[in-house]
XYZ file of C-alpha atoms in Angstrom:
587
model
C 0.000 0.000 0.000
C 1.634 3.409 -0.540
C 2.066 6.008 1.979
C 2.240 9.781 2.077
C 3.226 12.090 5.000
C 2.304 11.328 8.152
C 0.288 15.016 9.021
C -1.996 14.037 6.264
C -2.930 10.558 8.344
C -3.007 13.195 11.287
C -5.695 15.615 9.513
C -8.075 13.131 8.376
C -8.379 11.564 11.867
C -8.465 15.285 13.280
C -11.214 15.987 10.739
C -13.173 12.663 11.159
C -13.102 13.150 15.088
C -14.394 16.851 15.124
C -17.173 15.934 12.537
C -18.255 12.907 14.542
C -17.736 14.957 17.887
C -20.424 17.545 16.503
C -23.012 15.089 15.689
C -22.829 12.936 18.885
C -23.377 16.156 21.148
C -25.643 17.869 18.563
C -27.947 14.341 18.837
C -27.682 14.069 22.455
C -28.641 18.096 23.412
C -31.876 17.710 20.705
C -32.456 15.045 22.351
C -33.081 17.125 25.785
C -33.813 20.118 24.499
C -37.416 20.600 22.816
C -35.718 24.012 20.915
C -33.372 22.095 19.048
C -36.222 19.183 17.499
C -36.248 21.057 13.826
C -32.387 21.110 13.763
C -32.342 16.943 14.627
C -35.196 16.522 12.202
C -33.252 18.600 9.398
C -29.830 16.475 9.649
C -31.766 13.159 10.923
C -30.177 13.403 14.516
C -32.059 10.363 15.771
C -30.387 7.558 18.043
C -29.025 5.340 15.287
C -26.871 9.018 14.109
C -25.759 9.416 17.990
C -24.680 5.924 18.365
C -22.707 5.429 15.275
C -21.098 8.934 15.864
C -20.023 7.922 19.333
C -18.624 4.716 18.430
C -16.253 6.288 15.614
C -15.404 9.611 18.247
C -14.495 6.374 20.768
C -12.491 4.358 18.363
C -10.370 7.580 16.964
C -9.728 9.061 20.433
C -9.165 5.338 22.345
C -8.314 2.655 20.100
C -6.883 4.587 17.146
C -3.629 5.782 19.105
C -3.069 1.868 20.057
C -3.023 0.329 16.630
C -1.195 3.087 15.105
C 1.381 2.148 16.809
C 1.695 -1.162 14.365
C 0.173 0.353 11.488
C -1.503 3.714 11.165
C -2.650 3.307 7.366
C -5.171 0.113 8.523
C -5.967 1.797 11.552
C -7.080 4.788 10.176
C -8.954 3.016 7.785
C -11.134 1.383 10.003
C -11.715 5.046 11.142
C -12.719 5.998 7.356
C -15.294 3.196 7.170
C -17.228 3.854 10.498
C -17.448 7.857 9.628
C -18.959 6.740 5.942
C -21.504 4.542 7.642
C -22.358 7.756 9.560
C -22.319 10.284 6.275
C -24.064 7.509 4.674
C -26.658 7.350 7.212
C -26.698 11.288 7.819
C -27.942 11.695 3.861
C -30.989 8.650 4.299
C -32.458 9.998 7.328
C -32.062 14.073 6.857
C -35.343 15.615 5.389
C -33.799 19.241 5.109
C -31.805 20.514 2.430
C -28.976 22.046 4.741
C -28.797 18.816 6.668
C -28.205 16.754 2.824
C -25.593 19.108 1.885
C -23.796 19.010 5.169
C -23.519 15.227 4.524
C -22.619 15.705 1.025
C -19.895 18.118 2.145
C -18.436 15.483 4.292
C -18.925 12.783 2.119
C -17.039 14.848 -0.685
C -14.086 15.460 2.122
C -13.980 11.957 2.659
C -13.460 11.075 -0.560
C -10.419 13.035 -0.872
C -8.384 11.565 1.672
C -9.242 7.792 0.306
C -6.623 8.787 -1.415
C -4.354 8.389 1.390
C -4.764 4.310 0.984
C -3.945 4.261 -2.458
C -5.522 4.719 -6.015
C -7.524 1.534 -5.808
C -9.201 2.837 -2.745
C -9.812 6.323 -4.251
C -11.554 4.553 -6.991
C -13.552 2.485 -5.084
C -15.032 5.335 -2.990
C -16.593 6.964 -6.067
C -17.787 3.132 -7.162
C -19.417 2.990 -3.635
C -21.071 6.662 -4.034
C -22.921 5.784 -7.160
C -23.921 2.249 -5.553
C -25.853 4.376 -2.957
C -27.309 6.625 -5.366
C -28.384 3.664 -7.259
C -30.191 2.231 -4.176
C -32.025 5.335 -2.378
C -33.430 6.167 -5.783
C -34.460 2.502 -6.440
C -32.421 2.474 -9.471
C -34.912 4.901 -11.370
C -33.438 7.986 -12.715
C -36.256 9.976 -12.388
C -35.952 9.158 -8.881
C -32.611 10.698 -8.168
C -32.768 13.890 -6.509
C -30.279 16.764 -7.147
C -28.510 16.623 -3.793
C -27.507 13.430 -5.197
C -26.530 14.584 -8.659
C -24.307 16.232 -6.667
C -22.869 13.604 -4.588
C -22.693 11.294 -7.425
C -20.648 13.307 -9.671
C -18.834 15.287 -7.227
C -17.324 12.208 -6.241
C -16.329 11.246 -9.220
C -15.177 14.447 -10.145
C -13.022 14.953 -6.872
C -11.553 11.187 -7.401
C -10.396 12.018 -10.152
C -8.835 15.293 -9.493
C -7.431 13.808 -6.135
C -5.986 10.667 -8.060
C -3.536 13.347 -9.906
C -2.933 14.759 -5.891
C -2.015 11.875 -4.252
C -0.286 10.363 -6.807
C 2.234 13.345 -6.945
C 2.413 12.522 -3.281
C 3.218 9.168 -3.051
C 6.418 10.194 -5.168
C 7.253 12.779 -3.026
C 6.993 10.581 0.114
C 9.101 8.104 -1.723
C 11.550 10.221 -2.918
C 11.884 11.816 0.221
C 12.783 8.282 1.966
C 15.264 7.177 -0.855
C 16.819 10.347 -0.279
C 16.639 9.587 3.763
C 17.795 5.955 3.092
C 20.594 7.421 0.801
C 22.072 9.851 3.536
C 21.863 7.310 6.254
C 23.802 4.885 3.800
C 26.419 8.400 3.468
C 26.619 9.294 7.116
C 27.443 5.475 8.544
C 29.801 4.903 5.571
C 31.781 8.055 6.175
C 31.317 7.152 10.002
C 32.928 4.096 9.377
C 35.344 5.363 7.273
C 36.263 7.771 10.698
C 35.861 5.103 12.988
C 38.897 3.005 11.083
C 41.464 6.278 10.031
C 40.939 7.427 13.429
C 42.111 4.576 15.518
C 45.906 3.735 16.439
C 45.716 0.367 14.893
C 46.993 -0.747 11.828
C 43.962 -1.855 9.214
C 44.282 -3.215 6.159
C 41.935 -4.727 4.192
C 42.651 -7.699 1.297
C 40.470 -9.988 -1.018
C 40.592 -13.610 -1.751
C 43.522 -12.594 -4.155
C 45.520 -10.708 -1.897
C 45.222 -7.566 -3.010
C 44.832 -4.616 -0.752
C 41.570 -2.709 -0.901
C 41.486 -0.285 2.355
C 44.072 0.889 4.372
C 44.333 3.001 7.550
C 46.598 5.709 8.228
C 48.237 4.015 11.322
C 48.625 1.126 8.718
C 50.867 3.679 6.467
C 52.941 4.721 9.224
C 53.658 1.178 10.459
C 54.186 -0.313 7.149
C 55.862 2.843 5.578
C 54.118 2.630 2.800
C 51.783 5.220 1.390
C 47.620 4.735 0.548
C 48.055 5.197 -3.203
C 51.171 2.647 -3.492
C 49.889 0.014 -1.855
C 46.307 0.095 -3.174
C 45.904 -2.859 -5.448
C 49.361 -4.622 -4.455
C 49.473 -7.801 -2.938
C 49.888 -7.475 1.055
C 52.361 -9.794 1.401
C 54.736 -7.126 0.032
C 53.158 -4.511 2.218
C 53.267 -6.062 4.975
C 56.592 -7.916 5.279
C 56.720 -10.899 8.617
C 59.443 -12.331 9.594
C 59.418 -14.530 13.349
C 59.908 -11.857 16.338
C 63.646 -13.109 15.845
C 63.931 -11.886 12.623
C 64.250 -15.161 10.842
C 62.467 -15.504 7.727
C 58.688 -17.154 7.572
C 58.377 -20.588 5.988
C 56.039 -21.546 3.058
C 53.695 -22.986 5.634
C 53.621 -20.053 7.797
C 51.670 -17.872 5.074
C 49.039 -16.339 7.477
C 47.186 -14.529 5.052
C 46.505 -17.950 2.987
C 45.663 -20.059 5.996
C 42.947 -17.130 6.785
C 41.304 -17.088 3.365
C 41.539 -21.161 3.459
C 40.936 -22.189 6.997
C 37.833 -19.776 7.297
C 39.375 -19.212 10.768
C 41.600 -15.655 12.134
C 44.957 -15.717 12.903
C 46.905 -14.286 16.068
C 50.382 -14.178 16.255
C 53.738 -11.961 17.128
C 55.560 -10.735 14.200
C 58.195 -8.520 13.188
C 57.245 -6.238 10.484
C 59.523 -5.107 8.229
C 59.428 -1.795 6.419
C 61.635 0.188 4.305
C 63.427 1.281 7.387
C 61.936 0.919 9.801
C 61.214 -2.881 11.966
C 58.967 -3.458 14.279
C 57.856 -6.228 16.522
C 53.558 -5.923 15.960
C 51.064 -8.129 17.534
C 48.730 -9.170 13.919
C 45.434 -10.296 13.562
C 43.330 -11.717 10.960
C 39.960 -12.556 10.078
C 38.036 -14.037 7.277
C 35.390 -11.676 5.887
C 32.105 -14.064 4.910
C 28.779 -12.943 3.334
C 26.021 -15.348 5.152
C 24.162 -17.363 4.660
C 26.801 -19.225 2.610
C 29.584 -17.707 4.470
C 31.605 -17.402 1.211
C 34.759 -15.777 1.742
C 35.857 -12.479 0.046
C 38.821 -11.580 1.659
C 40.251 -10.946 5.177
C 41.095 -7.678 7.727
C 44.257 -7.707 9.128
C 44.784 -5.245 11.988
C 47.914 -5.058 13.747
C 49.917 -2.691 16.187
C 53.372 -1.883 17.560
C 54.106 -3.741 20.361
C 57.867 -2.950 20.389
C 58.461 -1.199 23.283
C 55.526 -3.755 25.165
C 57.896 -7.002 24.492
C 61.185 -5.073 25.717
C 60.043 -4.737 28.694
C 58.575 -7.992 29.254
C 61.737 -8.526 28.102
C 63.559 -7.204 30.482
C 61.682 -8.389 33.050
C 62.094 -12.128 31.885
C 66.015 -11.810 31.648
C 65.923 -10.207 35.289
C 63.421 -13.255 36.503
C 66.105 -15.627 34.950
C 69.451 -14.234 35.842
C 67.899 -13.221 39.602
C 66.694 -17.052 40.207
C 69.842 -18.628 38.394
C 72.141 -16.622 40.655
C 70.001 -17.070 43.857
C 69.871 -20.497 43.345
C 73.244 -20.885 44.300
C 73.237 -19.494 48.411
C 70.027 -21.623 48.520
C 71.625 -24.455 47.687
C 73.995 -24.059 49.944
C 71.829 -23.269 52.900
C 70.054 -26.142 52.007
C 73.037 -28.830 52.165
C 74.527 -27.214 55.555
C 71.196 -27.414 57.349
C 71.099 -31.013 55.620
C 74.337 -31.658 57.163
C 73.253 -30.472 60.520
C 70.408 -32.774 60.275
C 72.586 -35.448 59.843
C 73.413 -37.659 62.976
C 76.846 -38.619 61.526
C 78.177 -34.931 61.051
C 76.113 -33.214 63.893
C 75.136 -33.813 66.929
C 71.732 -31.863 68.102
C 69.099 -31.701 70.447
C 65.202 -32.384 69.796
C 64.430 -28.649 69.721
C 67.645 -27.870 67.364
C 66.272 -30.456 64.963
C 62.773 -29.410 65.103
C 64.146 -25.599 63.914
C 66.403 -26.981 61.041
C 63.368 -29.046 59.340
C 61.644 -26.663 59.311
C 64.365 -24.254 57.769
C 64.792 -27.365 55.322
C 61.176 -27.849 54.131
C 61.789 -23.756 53.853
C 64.931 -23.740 51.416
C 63.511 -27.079 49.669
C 60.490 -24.384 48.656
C 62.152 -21.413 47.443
C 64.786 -23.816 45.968
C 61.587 -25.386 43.953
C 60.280 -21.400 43.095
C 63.667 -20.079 41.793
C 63.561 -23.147 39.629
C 60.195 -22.817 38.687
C 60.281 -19.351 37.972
C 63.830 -19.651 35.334
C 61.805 -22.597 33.917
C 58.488 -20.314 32.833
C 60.866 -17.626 31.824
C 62.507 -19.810 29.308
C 59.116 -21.449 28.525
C 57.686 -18.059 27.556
C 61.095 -16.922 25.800
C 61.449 -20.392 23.933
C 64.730 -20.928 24.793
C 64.019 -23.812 26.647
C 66.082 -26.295 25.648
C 64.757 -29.805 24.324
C 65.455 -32.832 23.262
C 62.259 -34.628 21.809
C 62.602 -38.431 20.443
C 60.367 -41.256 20.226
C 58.659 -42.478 23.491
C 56.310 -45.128 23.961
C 54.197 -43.675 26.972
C 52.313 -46.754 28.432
C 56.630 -47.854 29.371
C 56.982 -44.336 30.462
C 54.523 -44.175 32.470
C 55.084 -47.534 34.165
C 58.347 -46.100 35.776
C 57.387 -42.610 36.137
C 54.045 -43.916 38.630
C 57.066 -45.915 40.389
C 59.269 -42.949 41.226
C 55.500 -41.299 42.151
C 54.606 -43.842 44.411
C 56.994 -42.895 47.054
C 55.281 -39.254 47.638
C 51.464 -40.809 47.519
C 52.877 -43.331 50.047
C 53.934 -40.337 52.519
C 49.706 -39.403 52.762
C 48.855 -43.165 52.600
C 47.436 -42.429 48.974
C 46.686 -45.606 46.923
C 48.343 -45.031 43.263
C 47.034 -46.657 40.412
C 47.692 -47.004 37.076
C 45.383 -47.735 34.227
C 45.926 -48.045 30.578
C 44.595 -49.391 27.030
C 40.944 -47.784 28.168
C 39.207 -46.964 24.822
C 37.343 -44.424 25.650
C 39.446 -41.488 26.620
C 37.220 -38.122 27.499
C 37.252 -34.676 26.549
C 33.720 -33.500 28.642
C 32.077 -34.294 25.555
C 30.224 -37.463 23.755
C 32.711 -38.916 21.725
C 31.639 -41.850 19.058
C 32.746 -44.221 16.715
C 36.159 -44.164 18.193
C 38.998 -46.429 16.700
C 40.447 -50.014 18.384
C 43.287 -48.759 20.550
C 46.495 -50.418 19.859
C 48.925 -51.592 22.682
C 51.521 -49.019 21.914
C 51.133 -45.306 22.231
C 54.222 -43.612 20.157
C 54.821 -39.680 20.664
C 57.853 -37.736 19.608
C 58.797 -35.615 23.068
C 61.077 -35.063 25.519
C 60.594 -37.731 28.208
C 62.202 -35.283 30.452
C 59.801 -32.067 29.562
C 56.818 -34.574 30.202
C 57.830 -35.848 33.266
C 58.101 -32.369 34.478
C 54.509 -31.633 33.914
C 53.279 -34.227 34.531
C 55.318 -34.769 37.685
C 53.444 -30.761 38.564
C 49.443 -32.498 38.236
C 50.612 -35.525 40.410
C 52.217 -32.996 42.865
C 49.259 -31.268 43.249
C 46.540 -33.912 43.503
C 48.349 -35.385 46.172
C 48.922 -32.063 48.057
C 44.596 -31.466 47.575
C 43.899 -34.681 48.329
C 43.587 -36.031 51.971
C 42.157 -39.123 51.545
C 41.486 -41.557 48.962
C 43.432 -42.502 46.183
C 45.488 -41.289 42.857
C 44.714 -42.556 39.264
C 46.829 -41.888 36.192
C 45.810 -43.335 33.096
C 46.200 -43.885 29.562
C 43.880 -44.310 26.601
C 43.992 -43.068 22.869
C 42.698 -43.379 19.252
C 44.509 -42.946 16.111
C 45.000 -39.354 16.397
C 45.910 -38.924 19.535
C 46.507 -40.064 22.967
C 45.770 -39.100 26.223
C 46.778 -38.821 29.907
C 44.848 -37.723 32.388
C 45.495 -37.808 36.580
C 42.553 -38.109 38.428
C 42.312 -37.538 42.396
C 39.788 -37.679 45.419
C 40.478 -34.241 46.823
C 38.630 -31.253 47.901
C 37.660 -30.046 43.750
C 37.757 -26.941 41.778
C 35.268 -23.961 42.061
C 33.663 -23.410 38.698
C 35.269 -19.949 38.579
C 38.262 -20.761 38.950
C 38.835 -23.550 36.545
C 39.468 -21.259 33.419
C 41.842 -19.458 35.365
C 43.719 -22.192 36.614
C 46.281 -22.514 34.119
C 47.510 -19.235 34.116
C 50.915 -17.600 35.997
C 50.536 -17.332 39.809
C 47.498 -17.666 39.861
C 46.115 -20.026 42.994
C 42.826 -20.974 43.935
C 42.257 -18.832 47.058
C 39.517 -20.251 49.754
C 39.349 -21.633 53.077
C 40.208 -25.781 51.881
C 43.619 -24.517 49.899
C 44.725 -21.216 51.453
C 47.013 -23.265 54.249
C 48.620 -25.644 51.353
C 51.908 -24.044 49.830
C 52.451 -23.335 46.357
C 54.318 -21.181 43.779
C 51.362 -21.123 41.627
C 53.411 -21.464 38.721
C 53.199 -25.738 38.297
C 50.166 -25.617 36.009
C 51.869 -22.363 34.364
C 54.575 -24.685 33.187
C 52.836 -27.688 32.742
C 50.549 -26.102 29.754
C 53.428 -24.301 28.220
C 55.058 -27.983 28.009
C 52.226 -29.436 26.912
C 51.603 -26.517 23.619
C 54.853 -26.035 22.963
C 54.872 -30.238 22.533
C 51.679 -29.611 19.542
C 49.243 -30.393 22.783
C 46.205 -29.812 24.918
C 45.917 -29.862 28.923
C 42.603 -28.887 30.225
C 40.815 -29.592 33.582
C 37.112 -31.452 34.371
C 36.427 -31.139 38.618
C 33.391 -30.820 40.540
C 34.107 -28.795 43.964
C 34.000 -31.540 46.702
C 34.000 -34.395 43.988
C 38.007 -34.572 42.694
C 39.515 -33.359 40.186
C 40.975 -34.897 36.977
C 43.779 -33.173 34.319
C 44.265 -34.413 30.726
C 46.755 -34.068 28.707
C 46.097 -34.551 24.610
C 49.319 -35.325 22.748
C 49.720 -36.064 18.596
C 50.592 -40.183 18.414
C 52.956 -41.499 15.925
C 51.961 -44.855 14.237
C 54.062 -47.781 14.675
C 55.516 -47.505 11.312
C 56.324 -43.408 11.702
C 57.941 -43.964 15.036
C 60.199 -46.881 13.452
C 61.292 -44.939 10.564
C 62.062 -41.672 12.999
C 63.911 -44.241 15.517
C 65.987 -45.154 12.507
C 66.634 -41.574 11.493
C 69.873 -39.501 12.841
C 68.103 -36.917 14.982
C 70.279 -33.834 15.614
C 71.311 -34.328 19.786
C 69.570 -31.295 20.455
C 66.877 -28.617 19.328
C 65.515 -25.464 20.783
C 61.906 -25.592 20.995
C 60.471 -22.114 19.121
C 57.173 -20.700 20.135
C 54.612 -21.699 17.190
C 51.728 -19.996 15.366
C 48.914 -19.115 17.315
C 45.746 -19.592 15.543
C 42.468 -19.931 17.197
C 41.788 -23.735 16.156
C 42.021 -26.477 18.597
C 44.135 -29.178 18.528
C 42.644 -33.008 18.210
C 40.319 -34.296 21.226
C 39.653 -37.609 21.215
């Protein structure tokens, strides 16, 4: 239906209101007042006029305003056909001539604003004006009167005049909201365009080819190139990577394909290299998708300068490192002379003595165990911890690994067991169809690394766990395989558990806050665990135990013979990797 401006809805109803008003009080004071019987005769005031005047003045001043709100055109229509009825009425029952023509007046208005619903409407009023002409003159020409002459062809008349009216309306209103439509479209596209050369990160913008489309001004200054030269030019020579160690990206480390293919964004550390100018810039990436589809047409890469941001951390690594190497050493050495002066055959000392140097023991044995743990997560996050990964079949390792373990359960009286070839290892999800396990589980690692972290989960379910017992187990598909230690202890809080792996960071209520820690253990496990192409994660119930996985990538028996066979250099420094946002293998 078309639509004009929204005063003309607003004078119609003002017009059809006032008109119905009038004869509703008019009807009511004749009907009171013996002075006013020739005026209710002349314009046929009688009880049918008052009650169909009083239910249109109702439904314009009540119900009107409530479904205007969801449509005002049918609304107000409902309003047009309840004041015909009454016009219609008005020119049956009048006997006087001024009472006809004040019908025909109104009838004549009405007509004019049909228009408002469209032409169809318009025509149909004049349609309906000679049907009741037609029937109060019995269809006899001689019959009709010239009041309704009037009506008859005055409505045609006016149709047609208004039909020219309304129609230039209608274009108006149109126009006028294509032109509305048109500057919102402007304003939010040059408010975008604000938005991205106004903030300090770099933006670029590429398609499915690589070739830059958009590009910010904190993107020219970081990349040293200008708008007009790199518009058009593939971003891979705009935006030159290199590792944060300035060696040169491999083939497979093309971010900007693995966006456009994978469907997924990138996040990584980079050094970016411009003309001369390098920087170390923190880069993301994501796909740009139309739905539903989700086809891809290209990718936004926004980045920023994180130079000065990783010198200082930095600096603050190097000091953590050199700070625990160096006070490693007088611990040590407190720690064998009280050892020495706990032993009977060096030393000899009273009950009280002894009681005061085990206690300065179990002391130095803990900030021996933080200094270490804290150069360990400072080498972990600088990858320069040194590695030497080779085939391992874990079911053997973990046989002696749970034996060395066994001791420290067997101080808290803490059965240990150890299960493996279960085939249905868990990830907190339903997992299906899963492949017959075979009785060797191959991974390329350092046996040493893995110990370590997994040495930290056993550490801690014993120190959580009062009574009881320990479970670490095996299980695996073909993809991957998986570890997991499970205790009896006092559980995680639900808030707590996506925290848990991060640095210092402690679970802090009234069951853990008297049980030591550095908070670091988890820290380091997880960085083993990634850096090793893995997953850790946690599943507890507070009061109910815990239990930590760990996912690792398996070899197949014939990959982990050929790599056995292969000269493997003696050592290899284990390099921080991609970061993308997809998630390793879970069986």
């Amino acid at each position: 239906m078309q639509s004009v401006s929204v005063i003309w809805y607003r004078l119609y109803s003002w017009f059809m209101t006032s008109f119905s008003l009038l004869i509703a009080v008019t009807s009511l004071a004749a009907h009171f007042l013996p002075s006013l019987k020739g005026v209710q005769t002349n314009f046929g005031l009688t009880t049918t006029a008052f009650v169909l005047a009083a239910l249109q003045a109702i439904y314009s001043l009540v119900i009107y305003q409530f479904l205007a709100r969801r449509n005002r055109t049918h609304a107000l229509l409902i309003a047009s056909l309840l004041f015909w009825l009454i016009m219609l009425y008005g020119l049956e029952s009048s006997s006087g001539h001024m009472g006809v023509y004040v019908y025909v007046v109104g009838w004549l208005i009405s007509v004019v604003f049909c228009g408002i619903y469209g032409t169809t409407f318009l025509l149909s009023s004049g349609f309906a004006t000679a049907a009741f002409v037609l029937v109060i003159s019995k269809f006899q020409l001689k019959n009709i009167s010239v009041a309704e002459f009037v009506l008859l062809f005055g409505s045609l008349l006016i149709a047609v005049v208004a039909w020219r009216f309304w129609r230039q309306l209608y274009k108006e209103h149109a126009a006028g909201q294509n032109n509305r439509l048109s500057g919102m479209l402007r304003t939010s596209q040059e408010q975008s365009e604000i938005i991205i050369q106004s903030i300090d990160d770099g933006v670029i913008v590429f398609d499915t080819k690589g070739k830059i489309s958009l590009m910010n001004n904190a993107a020219v200054t970081l990349t040293e190139w200008s708008v007009d030269d790199a518009l058009g030019v593939d971003v891979r020579l705009v935006m030159k990577l290199a590792q944060e160690n300035g060696q040169a990206l491999s083939t497979k480390e093309d971010i900007f394909s693995q966006v456009l293919t994978s469907k997924k964004h990138v996040a990584n550390i980079l050094q970016l290299n411009g003309h001369i100018n390098k920087q170390v810039v923190s880069l993301v990436i994501s796909p740009l998708t139309i739905p539903p589809q989700n086809d891809v047409v290209g990718a936004v890469a926004v980045f920023r300068d994180v130079t000065k941001a990783r010198q200082v951390e930095q600096q603050r690594a190097d000091f953590i490192s050199t700070a625990s190497h160096e006070m490693r050493t007088p611990v040590a050495a407190i720690e064998g002379y009280v050892a020495l002066a706990l032993n009977d055959r060096v030393s000899t000392i009273d009950s009280r003595a002894r009681n005061y140097l085990e206690k300065a023991h179990e002391s130095t044995e803990h900030l021996g165990q933080l200094f270490q743990d804290l150069l360990t997560s400072a080498r972990l996050e600088d990858g320069q911890l040194i590695s030497h990964p080779r085939v391992t079949e874990i079911g053997d390792f973990l046989k002696h690994l749970t034996g060395d373990l066994r001791l420290v359960s067997q101080k808290k009286q803490l059965p240990l067991e150890l299960t493996i070839g279960s085939t249905k290892p868990t990830d907190g999800t339903e997992q299906a169809n899963r492949v017959k396990l075979q009785p060797l589980y191959y991974v390329l690692i350092d046996p040493d690394r893995l110990r370590e972290a997994i040495s930290n989960l056993f550490d801690n379910a014993v120190k959580y766990t009062e009574k009881g017992k320990i479970t670490v187990g095996l299980s695996g598909d073909n993809n991957d395989i998986q570890i997991y230690v499970k205790d009896t202890g006092v559980g995680i809080p639900a808030d707590d558990i996506s925290h848990l792996f991060q640095k210092f960071y402690r679970v802090d209520n009234a069951e853990t806050r008297s049980i030591g820690g550095t908070g670091l253990g988890l820290f380091i496990s997880r960085k083993i665990i990634e850096l090793s192409h893995g997953r850790i994660w946690v599943e507890s119930q507070l009061g109910n135990g815990s239990t930590f996985f760990i996912n690792l990538p398996r070899l197949t028996a014939n990959r982990a013979a050929q790599l056995k066979a292969e000269e493997v250099a003696p050592t290899q420094t284990i390099t921080k990797p991609l970061v993308t946002t997809t998630t390793p293998a879970r069986p």
